[in-house]
Amino acid sequence: MTRTALVTGGSRGIGAAISIALKGAGYKVAANYAGNDEAAQKFKAETGIPVYKWSVAEYDACADGIKKVEADLGPIDVLVNNAGITRDAPFHKMTPQQWKEVIDTNLSGVFNMTHPLWNGMRERKFGRVITISSINGQKGQFAQANYSASKAGDLGFTKALAQEGARAGITVNAVCPGYIATDMVMAVPEKVRESIIAQIPVGRLGEADEIARCVVFLASDGAGFITGSTISANGGQFFV
Ligand SMILES: NC(=O)c1ccc[n+]([C@@H]2O[C@H](COP(=O)([O-])OP(=O)(O)OC[C@H]3O[C@@H](n4cnc5c(N)ncnc54)[C@H](OP(=O)(O)O)[C@@H]3O)[C@@H](O)[C@H]2O)c1
């Protein structure tokens, strides 16, 4: 049976690696994105994976987008909540807008995407909900009160929803990447990046593919006994 997967923020960075890995594992894949049309079209041309534009921060847009993907590819079996943003600032300088944008995307976005899919997964007695949280949701990070709160919230969501999905054949898990060499991390000044690498016991940034492999495993039928779990993929930087 060919299963269908939807990856939010699936056209760039970690999400692109996840989309490609799931396709390679035999899934029909749809990749959502927010606004970078150029990157999305390039990704589509290179991979053959269809792309769909809407913001995960808007509930109605998610419900409509999901309907469109399901009309094109069939019922979604695997949801990967990968879309995420940062708006870093030390707390005394953080604006309500910076707080809201991050919570709306990284935390409410996970609700907005999972909720419209939930009943269908329950009816079909199968589902995989995999959310990309972060090491900084586990340990906190200077200038990321908004981001750390959103990513810690994703872990609470995962543990609560796992309990509701279990009897319906739906697993709900999270992956907490450490620092991965994507646009998000390469955008920080080189000096800061070097100081980050100095804190990673394996001595390098992670690769997006290394996160994608965690997702492919959690998505598989064979991972049905794993739910409410978090895979930490951080090069030994932080142990829970
Ligand atoms: N990179 C890291 O080291 C790292 C570490 C821990 C956790 N993470 C988490 O991993 C995930 C992916 O990070 P990344 O580094 O790959 O990010 P990235 O390179 O900045 O890519 C982010 C992706 O999310 C999409 N996106 C952003 N806001 C969205 C919205 N409102 N609706 C729909 N899509 C949206 C973007 O779409 P557009 O292309 O249209 O902008 C893009 O496809 C994030 O949740 C991030 O917090 C990353």
Short mmCIF file of C-alpha atoms and ligand atoms in Angstrom, two decimals:
data_model
loop_
_atom_site.label_atom_id
_atom_site.label_comp_id
_atom_site.label_asym_id
_atom_site.label_seq_id
_atom_site.Cartn_x
_atom_site.Cartn_y
_atom_site.Cartn_z
CA MET A 1 0.00 0.00 0.00
CA THR A 2 1.34 3.43 -0.96
CA ARG A 3 0.92 5.84 1.92
CA THR A 4 0.60 9.60 1.55
CA ALA A 5 2.65 12.12 3.52
CA LEU A 6 2.34 15.87 3.91
CA VAL A 7 5.38 17.83 5.08
CA THR A 8 4.91 21.43 6.23
CA GLY A 9 7.79 23.70 5.31
CA GLY A 10 8.69 20.81 3.06
CA SER A 11 10.39 22.72 0.27
CA ARG A 12 13.53 23.95 2.05
CA GLY A 13 16.04 22.90 4.69
CA ILE A 14 15.16 20.00 6.97
CA GLY A 15 11.66 19.81 5.49
CA ALA A 16 13.01 19.36 1.96
CA ALA A 17 15.26 16.54 3.15
CA ILE A 18 12.25 14.92 4.86
CA SER A 19 10.08 15.22 1.73
CA ILE A 20 12.81 13.68 -0.43
CA ALA A 21 13.52 10.87 2.05
CA LEU A 22 9.84 9.97 2.34
CA LYS A 23 9.52 9.92 -1.45
CA GLY A 24 12.57 7.68 -1.58
CA ALA A 25 10.91 5.37 0.95
CA GLY A 26 7.91 4.97 -1.37
CA TYR A 27 5.45 7.55 -0.05
CA LYS A 28 3.33 9.89 -2.14
CA VAL A 29 4.53 13.24 -0.80
CA ALA A 30 3.16 16.78 -0.76
CA ALA A 31 5.28 19.67 0.45
CA ASN A 32 3.71 22.79 1.95
CA TYR A 33 5.50 26.14 2.13
CA ALA A 34 4.72 29.70 3.21
CA GLY A 35 5.90 32.22 0.66
CA ASN A 36 9.25 31.49 -0.98
CA ASP A 37 7.84 30.62 -4.41
CA GLU A 38 11.23 30.54 -6.09
CA ALA A 39 12.63 27.93 -3.70
CA ALA A 40 9.41 25.93 -3.88
CA GLN A 41 9.33 25.85 -7.70
CA LYS A 42 13.00 24.88 -7.85
CA PHE A 43 12.35 22.10 -5.33
CA LYS A 44 9.35 20.87 -7.34
CA ALA A 45 11.33 20.88 -10.59
CA GLU A 46 14.22 18.98 -9.03
CA THR A 47 12.23 16.40 -7.08
CA GLY A 48 8.87 16.05 -8.82
CA ILE A 49 7.21 16.57 -5.42
CA PRO A 50 4.13 18.82 -5.66
CA VAL A 51 4.19 21.99 -3.56
CA TYR A 52 1.28 23.77 -1.89
CA LYS A 53 1.37 27.29 -0.52
CA TRP A 54 -0.39 28.34 2.68
CA SER A 55 0.55 29.49 6.16
CA VAL A 56 0.33 26.94 8.94
CA ALA A 57 -0.41 29.89 11.24
CA GLU A 58 -3.94 30.15 9.78
CA TYR A 59 -6.42 27.42 10.67
CA ASP A 60 -8.79 27.90 7.73
CA ALA A 61 -5.90 28.00 5.26
CA CYS A 62 -4.65 24.69 6.69
CA ALA A 63 -8.06 23.05 6.44
CA ASP A 64 -8.46 24.26 2.83
CA GLY A 65 -4.90 23.28 1.89
CA ILE A 66 -5.29 19.81 3.33
CA LYS A 67 -8.52 19.33 1.33
CA LYS A 68 -6.67 20.25 -1.84
CA VAL A 69 -3.77 17.87 -1.12
CA GLU A 70 -6.19 15.04 -0.31
CA ALA A 71 -8.14 15.69 -3.53
CA ASP A 72 -4.87 15.43 -5.48
CA LEU A 73 -3.08 12.59 -3.65
CA GLY A 74 -5.62 10.82 -1.45
CA PRO A 75 -6.06 10.67 2.34
CA ILE A 76 -3.02 11.81 4.30
CA ASP A 77 -1.53 9.05 6.46
CA VAL A 78 1.58 10.87 7.64
CA LEU A 79 1.76 14.48 8.78
CA VAL A 80 5.16 16.00 9.39
CA ASN A 81 4.87 19.29 11.26
CA ASN A 82 8.18 20.79 10.24
CA ALA A 83 7.41 24.44 9.41
CA GLY A 84 9.07 26.74 11.91
CA ILE A 85 10.53 30.20 12.32
CA THR A 86 12.74 32.14 14.71
CA ARG A 87 12.37 35.76 15.82
CA ASP A 88 15.21 35.93 18.32
CA ALA A 89 15.65 38.72 20.85
CA PRO A 90 16.66 38.91 24.49
CA PHE A 91 13.46 39.00 26.50
CA HIS A 92 13.76 42.66 27.54
CA LYS A 93 13.80 43.57 23.85
CA MET A 94 11.33 40.97 22.57
CA THR A 95 8.20 42.52 21.07
CA PRO A 96 4.70 41.07 21.41
CA GLN A 97 4.81 40.67 17.62
CA GLN A 98 7.96 38.50 17.80
CA TRP A 99 6.32 36.39 20.50
CA LYS A 100 3.08 36.01 18.55
CA GLU A 101 4.61 35.16 15.18
CA VAL A 102 6.68 32.35 16.65
CA ILE A 103 3.88 30.89 18.77
CA ASP A 104 1.39 31.18 15.88
CA THR A 105 3.69 29.30 13.50
CA ASN A 106 5.61 26.82 15.65
CA LEU A 107 2.92 25.88 18.17
CA SER A 108 -0.51 26.89 16.90
CA GLY A 109 0.62 25.78 13.43
CA VAL A 110 0.96 22.25 14.78
CA PHE A 111 -2.61 22.37 16.11
CA ASN A 112 -3.88 23.97 12.88
CA MET A 113 -2.40 21.18 10.76
CA THR A 114 -3.09 18.20 12.99
CA HIS A 115 -6.68 19.05 13.95
CA PRO A 116 -8.25 18.96 10.45
CA LEU A 117 -6.52 15.61 9.76
CA TRP A 118 -7.27 13.94 13.06
CA ASN A 119 -10.77 12.60 12.44
CA GLY A 120 -9.77 11.08 9.10
CA MET A 121 -6.84 9.29 10.70
CA ARG A 122 -9.12 8.02 13.49
CA GLU A 123 -11.68 6.72 10.99
CA ARG A 124 -9.00 4.95 8.93
CA LYS A 125 -7.37 3.60 12.11
CA PHE A 126 -3.95 4.69 11.00
CA GLY A 127 -1.92 7.85 11.31
CA ARG A 128 1.52 9.23 11.97
CA VAL A 129 1.95 12.73 13.37
CA ILE A 130 5.60 13.71 13.61
CA THR A 131 6.57 17.16 14.85
CA ILE A 132 9.97 18.73 14.49
CA SER A 133 10.63 20.40 17.82
CA SER A 134 14.14 21.49 18.84
CA ILE A 135 16.95 21.02 21.33
CA ASN A 136 16.09 24.55 22.42
CA GLY A 137 12.61 23.43 23.39
CA GLN A 138 14.26 20.86 25.67
CA LYS A 139 16.94 23.00 27.29
CA GLY A 140 15.91 26.64 26.62
CA GLN A 141 18.13 29.14 24.84
CA PHE A 142 19.18 32.74 25.44
CA ALA A 143 17.17 35.17 23.30
CA GLN A 144 14.67 32.45 22.38
CA ALA A 145 11.96 32.67 25.06
CA ASN A 146 9.40 32.64 22.24
CA TYR A 147 11.02 29.82 20.25
CA SER A 148 11.86 27.66 23.28
CA ALA A 149 8.31 28.06 24.62
CA SER A 150 6.81 27.08 21.25
CA LYS A 151 9.05 24.04 20.86
CA ALA A 152 8.52 22.87 24.45
CA GLY A 153 4.79 23.27 23.76
CA ASP A 154 5.16 20.96 20.77
CA LEU A 155 6.52 18.27 23.09
CA GLY A 156 3.59 18.65 25.50
CA PHE A 157 1.18 18.46 22.55
CA THR A 158 2.91 15.30 21.34
CA LYS A 159 2.70 13.51 24.69
CA ALA A 160 -0.94 14.45 25.26
CA LEU A 161 -2.14 13.58 21.76
CA ALA A 162 -0.23 10.28 21.75
CA GLN A 163 -2.55 9.13 24.51
CA GLU A 164 -5.62 10.03 22.47
CA GLY A 165 -4.37 8.47 19.25
CA ALA A 166 -3.04 5.19 20.60
CA ARG A 167 -6.23 3.12 20.38
CA ALA A 168 -6.95 4.48 16.92
CA GLY A 169 -3.64 3.34 15.45
CA ILE A 170 -2.24 6.86 15.37
CA THR A 171 1.23 7.49 16.73
CA VAL A 172 2.34 10.98 17.70
CA ASN A 173 6.05 11.63 18.11
CA ALA A 174 8.61 14.40 18.00
CA VAL A 175 12.13 14.84 16.75
CA CYS A 176 14.37 17.36 18.50
CA PRO A 177 17.20 18.34 16.17
CA GLY A 178 20.29 19.99 17.54
CA TYR A 179 22.02 22.48 15.27
CA ILE A 180 21.60 21.49 11.61
CA ALA A 181 23.31 23.13 8.64
CA THR A 182 20.26 24.80 7.07
CA ASP A 183 19.48 28.40 6.05
CA MET A 184 18.16 29.03 9.59
CA VAL A 185 21.52 28.18 11.17
CA MET A 186 23.79 29.38 8.35
CA ALA A 187 22.12 32.81 8.73
CA VAL A 188 23.74 33.36 12.15
CA PRO A 189 27.12 35.15 12.14
CA GLU A 190 30.10 32.85 11.50
CA LYS A 191 31.61 33.56 14.93
CA VAL A 192 28.37 32.51 16.64
CA ARG A 193 28.24 29.38 14.46
CA GLU A 194 31.79 28.45 15.48
CA SER A 195 30.90 28.85 19.15
CA ILE A 196 27.86 26.59 18.58
CA ILE A 197 30.01 23.89 16.95
CA ALA A 198 32.42 24.05 19.90
CA GLN A 199 29.52 22.90 22.13
CA ILE A 200 28.65 19.85 20.00
CA PRO A 201 30.54 16.73 21.14
CA VAL A 202 30.59 15.19 17.64
CA GLY A 203 32.34 18.38 16.48
CA ARG A 204 30.09 19.39 13.59
CA LEU A 205 26.64 20.62 12.67
CA GLY A 206 24.08 17.95 11.84
CA GLU A 207 22.86 17.28 8.30
CA ALA A 208 19.22 17.63 7.30
CA ASP A 209 19.32 14.03 6.05
CA GLU A 210 20.09 12.86 9.57
CA ILE A 211 16.80 14.33 10.77
CA ALA A 212 14.96 12.98 7.73
CA ARG A 213 16.04 9.43 8.57
CA CYS A 214 14.50 9.78 12.06
CA VAL A 215 11.22 10.86 10.45
CA VAL A 216 11.19 8.00 7.93
CA PHE A 217 11.64 5.58 10.82
CA LEU A 218 8.83 7.09 12.92
CA ALA A 219 6.53 7.18 9.87
CA SER A 220 6.99 3.51 9.10
CA ASP A 221 4.35 0.89 9.86
CA GLY A 222 7.02 -0.89 11.89
CA ALA A 223 7.24 1.98 14.39
CA GLY A 224 3.68 1.43 15.61
CA PHE A 225 4.70 0.72 19.21
CA ILE A 226 6.52 4.06 19.52
CA THR A 227 4.27 6.92 20.51
CA GLY A 228 4.60 10.01 22.70
CA SER A 229 8.35 9.76 22.20
CA THR A 230 11.03 12.26 21.34
CA ILE A 231 14.09 11.39 19.30
CA SER A 232 16.93 13.75 20.18
CA ALA A 233 19.33 14.09 17.24
CA ASN A 234 21.84 16.64 18.47
CA GLY A 235 25.37 15.23 18.24
CA GLY A 236 25.49 14.65 22.00
CA GLN A 237 24.92 18.31 22.86
CA PHE A 238 22.11 17.70 25.33
CA PHE A 239 20.76 14.60 27.06
CA VAL A 240 17.21 14.60 28.39
N1 LIG B 1 18.06 24.23 11.45
C1 LIG B 1 18.23 23.82 12.68
O1 LIG B 1 19.35 23.73 13.19
C2 LIG B 1 17.07 23.40 13.52
C3 LIG B 1 17.32 22.92 14.80
C4 LIG B 1 16.26 22.51 15.58
C5 LIG B 1 14.98 22.57 15.08
N2 LIG B 1 14.76 23.05 13.84
C6 LIG B 1 13.38 23.09 13.36
O2 LIG B 1 13.30 22.37 12.15
C7 LIG B 1 12.29 22.92 11.31
C8 LIG B 1 12.88 23.26 9.96
O3 LIG B 1 13.94 24.19 10.15
P1 LIG B 1 14.88 24.64 8.93
O4 LIG B 1 16.15 25.05 9.55
O5 LIG B 1 14.86 23.61 7.87
O6 LIG B 1 14.11 25.96 8.46
P2 LIG B 1 14.23 26.79 7.10
O7 LIG B 1 15.40 26.35 6.29
O8 LIG B 1 14.12 28.23 7.51
O9 LIG B 1 12.89 26.37 6.33
C9 LIG B 1 11.67 26.63 6.94
C10 LIG B 1 10.55 26.06 6.10
O10 LIG B 1 9.32 26.31 6.82
C11 LIG B 1 8.44 27.04 5.97
N3 LIG B 1 7.59 27.92 6.76
C12 LIG B 1 7.93 28.92 7.60
N4 LIG B 1 6.84 29.50 8.11
C13 LIG B 1 5.78 28.85 7.58
C14 LIG B 1 4.37 28.99 7.68
N5 LIG B 1 3.81 29.93 8.46
N6 LIG B 1 3.58 28.15 6.97
C15 LIG B 1 4.11 27.19 6.17
N7 LIG B 1 5.44 27.01 6.03
C16 LIG B 1 6.25 27.84 6.72
C17 LIG B 1 9.32 27.79 5.00
O11 LIG B 1 8.61 28.14 3.83
P3 LIG B 1 9.20 29.20 2.76
O12 LIG B 1 10.26 28.44 2.01
O13 LIG B 1 8.04 29.57 1.93
O14 LIG B 1 9.76 30.34 3.56
C18 LIG B 1 10.41 26.74 4.76
O15 LIG B 1 9.96 25.80 3.82
C19 LIG B 1 11.76 24.15 12.07
O16 LIG B 1 10.60 23.78 12.77
C20 LIG B 1 12.87 24.48 13.03
O17 LIG B 1 12.41 25.16 14.16
C21 LIG B 1 15.78 23.48 13.04
#
